[in-house]
Tab-separated table of C-alpha atoms and ligand atoms in Angstrom:
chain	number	residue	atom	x	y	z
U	269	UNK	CA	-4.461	17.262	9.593
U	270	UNK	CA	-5.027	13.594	9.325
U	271	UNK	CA	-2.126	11.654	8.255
U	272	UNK	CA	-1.209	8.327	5.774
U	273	UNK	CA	1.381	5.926	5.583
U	274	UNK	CA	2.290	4.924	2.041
U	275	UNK	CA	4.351	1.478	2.439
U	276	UNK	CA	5.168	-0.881	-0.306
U	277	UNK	CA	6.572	-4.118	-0.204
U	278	UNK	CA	9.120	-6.554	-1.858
U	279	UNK	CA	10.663	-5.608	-5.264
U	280	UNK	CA	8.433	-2.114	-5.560
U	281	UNK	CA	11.893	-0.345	-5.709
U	282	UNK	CA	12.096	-1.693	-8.587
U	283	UNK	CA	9.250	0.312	-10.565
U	284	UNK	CA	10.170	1.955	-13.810
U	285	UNK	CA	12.567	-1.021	-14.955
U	286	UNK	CA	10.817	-4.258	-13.052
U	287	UNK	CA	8.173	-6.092	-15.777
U	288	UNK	CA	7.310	-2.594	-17.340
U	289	UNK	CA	5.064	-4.574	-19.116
U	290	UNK	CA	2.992	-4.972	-16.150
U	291	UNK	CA	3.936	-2.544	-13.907
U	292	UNK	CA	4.401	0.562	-16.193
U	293	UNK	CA	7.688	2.363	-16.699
U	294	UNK	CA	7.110	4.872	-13.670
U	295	UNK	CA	9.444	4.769	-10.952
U	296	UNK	CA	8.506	4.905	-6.994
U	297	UNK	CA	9.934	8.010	-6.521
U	298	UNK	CA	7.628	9.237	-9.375
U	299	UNK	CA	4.542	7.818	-7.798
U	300	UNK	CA	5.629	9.228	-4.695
U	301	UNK	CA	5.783	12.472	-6.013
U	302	UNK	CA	2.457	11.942	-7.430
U	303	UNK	CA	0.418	11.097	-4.431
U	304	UNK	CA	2.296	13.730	-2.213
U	305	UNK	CA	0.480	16.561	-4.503
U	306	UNK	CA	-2.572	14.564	-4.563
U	307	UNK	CA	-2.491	14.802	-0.868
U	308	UNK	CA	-1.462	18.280	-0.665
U	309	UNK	CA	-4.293	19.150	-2.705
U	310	UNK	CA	-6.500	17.218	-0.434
U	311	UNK	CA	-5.241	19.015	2.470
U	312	UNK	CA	-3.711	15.496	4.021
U	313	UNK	CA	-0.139	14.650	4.747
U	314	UNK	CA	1.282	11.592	3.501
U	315	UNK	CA	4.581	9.476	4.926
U	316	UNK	CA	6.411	6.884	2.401
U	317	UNK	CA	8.280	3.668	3.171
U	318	UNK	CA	9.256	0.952	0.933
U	319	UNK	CA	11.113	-2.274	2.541
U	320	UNK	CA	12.116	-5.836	0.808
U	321	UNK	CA	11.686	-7.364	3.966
U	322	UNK	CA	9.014	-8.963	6.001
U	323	UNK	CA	10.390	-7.994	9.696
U	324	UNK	CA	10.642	-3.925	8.561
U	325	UNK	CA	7.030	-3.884	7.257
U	326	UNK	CA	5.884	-5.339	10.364
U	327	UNK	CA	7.283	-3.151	12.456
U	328	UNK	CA	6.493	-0.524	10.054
U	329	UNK	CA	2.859	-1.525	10.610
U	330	UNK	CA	3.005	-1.568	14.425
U	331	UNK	CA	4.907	1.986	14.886
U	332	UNK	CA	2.157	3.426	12.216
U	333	UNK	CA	-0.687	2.688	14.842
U	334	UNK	CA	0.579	5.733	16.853
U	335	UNK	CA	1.435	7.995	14.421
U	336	UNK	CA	-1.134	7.960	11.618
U	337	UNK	CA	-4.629	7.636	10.519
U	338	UNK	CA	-4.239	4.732	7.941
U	339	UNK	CA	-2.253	2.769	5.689
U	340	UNK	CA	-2.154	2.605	1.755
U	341	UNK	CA	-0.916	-0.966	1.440
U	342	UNK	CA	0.872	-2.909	-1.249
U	343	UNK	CA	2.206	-5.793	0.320
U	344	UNK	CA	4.171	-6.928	-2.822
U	345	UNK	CA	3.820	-11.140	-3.343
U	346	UNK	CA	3.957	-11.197	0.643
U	347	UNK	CA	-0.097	-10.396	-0.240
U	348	UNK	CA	-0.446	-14.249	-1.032
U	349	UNK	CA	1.346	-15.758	1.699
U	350	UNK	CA	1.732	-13.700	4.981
U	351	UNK	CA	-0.001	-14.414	7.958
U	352	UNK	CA	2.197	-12.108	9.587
U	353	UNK	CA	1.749	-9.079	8.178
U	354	UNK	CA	-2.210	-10.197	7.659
U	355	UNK	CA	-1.737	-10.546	11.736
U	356	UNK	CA	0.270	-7.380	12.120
U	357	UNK	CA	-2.691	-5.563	9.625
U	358	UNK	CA	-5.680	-6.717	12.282
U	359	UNK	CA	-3.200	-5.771	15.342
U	360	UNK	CA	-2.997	-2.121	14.528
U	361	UNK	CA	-6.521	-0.833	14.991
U	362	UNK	CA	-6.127	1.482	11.817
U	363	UNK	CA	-7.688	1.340	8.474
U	364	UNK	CA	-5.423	-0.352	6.139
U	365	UNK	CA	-6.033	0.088	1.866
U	366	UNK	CA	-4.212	-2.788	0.117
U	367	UNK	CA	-2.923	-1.462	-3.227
U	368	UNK	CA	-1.695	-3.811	-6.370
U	369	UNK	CA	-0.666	-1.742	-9.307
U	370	UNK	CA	-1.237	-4.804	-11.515
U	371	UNK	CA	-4.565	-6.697	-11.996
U	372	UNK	CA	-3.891	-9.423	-9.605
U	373	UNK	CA	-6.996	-11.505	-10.329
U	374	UNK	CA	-5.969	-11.212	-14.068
U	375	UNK	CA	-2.555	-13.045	-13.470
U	376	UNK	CA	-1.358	-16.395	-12.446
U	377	UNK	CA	-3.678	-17.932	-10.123
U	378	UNK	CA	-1.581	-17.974	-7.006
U	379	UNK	CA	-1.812	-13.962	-7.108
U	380	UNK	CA	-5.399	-13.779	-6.670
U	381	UNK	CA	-5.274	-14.474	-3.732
U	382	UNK	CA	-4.610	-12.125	-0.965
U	383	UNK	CA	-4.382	-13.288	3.040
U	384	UNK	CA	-4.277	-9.732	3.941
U	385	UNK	CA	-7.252	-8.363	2.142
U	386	UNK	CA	-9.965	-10.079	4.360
U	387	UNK	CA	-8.461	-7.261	7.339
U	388	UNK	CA	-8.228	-4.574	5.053
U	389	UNK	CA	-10.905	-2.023	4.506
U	390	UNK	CA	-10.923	-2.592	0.864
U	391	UNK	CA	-8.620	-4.163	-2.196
U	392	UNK	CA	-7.495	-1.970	-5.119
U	393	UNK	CA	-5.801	-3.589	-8.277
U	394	UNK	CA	-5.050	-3.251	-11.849
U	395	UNK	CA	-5.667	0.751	-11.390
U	396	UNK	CA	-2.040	1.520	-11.381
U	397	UNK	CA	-0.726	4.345	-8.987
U	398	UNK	CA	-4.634	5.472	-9.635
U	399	UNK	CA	-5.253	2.570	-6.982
U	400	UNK	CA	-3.040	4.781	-4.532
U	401	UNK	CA	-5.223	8.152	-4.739
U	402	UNK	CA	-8.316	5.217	-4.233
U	403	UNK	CA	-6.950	4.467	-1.562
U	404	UNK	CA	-6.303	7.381	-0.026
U	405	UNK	CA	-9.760	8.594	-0.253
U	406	UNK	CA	-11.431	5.522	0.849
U	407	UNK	CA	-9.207	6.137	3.947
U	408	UNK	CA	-9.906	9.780	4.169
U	409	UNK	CA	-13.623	8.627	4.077
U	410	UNK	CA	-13.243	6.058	7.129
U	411	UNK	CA	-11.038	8.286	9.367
U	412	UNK	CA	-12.502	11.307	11.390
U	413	UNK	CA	-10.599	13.781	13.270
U	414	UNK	CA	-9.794	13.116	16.503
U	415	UNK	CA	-10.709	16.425	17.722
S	17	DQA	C1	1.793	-6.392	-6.876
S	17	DQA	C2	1.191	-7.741	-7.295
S	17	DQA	C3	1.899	-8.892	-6.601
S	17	DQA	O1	1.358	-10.137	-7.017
S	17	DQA	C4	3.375	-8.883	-6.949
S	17	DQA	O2	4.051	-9.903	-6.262
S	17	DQA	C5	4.008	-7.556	-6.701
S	17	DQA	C6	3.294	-6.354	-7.087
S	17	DQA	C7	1.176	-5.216	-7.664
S	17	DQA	O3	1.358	-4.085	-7.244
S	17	DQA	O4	0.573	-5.435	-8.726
S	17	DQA	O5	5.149	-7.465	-6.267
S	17	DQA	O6	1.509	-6.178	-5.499
């Protein structure tokens, strides 16, 4: 059974009372709940992380190159800024699907761009958690078994 890593980034806890404006009024743990029956369905399993920090989604990164098949992505606002995790993306050898709930190129201007995006397989935004099941199958589609 192939397996994802669903991590999110910087203030994503928040979901459900952050901007609901822009980011809906759906929590994480909603979302969560969400993709893990879209994934059921689908006959994958799915892992979930969420960190505030830079350091824990790095390492999250590196320790996911062992364990599963690809990465749904939402780096948070560390998407405009960090070579890091853009580096820690390319080091990994697994597809990674970068995820904005919000319409990023719809914003201010400093969120359209992303650093990471460029060694992603593909940027989703402005679908809400929709961009998630995207994600997932655009993954699904670039992954084989192993055996
Ligand atoms: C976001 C967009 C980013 O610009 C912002 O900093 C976030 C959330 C999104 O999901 O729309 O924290 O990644």
């Amino acid at each position: 059974m192939k397996k994802f890593l669903v991590l999110n980034g910087p203030n994503l806890n928040l979901l459900g009372v952050r901007q609901p404006d822009i980011y809906g009024t759906e929590t994480l743990d909603s979302i969560e709940s969400y993709i893990e029956s879209y994934a059921a369905r689908k006959g994958f399993a799915v892992e979930f992380a969420q960190s505030n920090h830079e350091g824990y989604l790095i390492d999250k990164l590196q320790s996911a190159m062992e364990k599963f098949d690809g990465v749904v992505f939402n780096p948070g606002a560390y998407t405009h800024y960090s070579y890091a995790l853009r580096d820690a993306v390319s080091a990994i050898g697994i597809p990674v699907a970068e995820v904005h709930l919000s319409d990023i190129n719809a914003r201010e201007s400093f969120r359209a761009k992303s650093v990471i995006a460029p060694v992603c397989i593909a940027q989703i935004s402005g679908k809400g958690k929709l961009g998630y099941i995207e994600a997932l199958d655009l993954l699904n589609a670039a992954t084989s078994y192993a055996e």
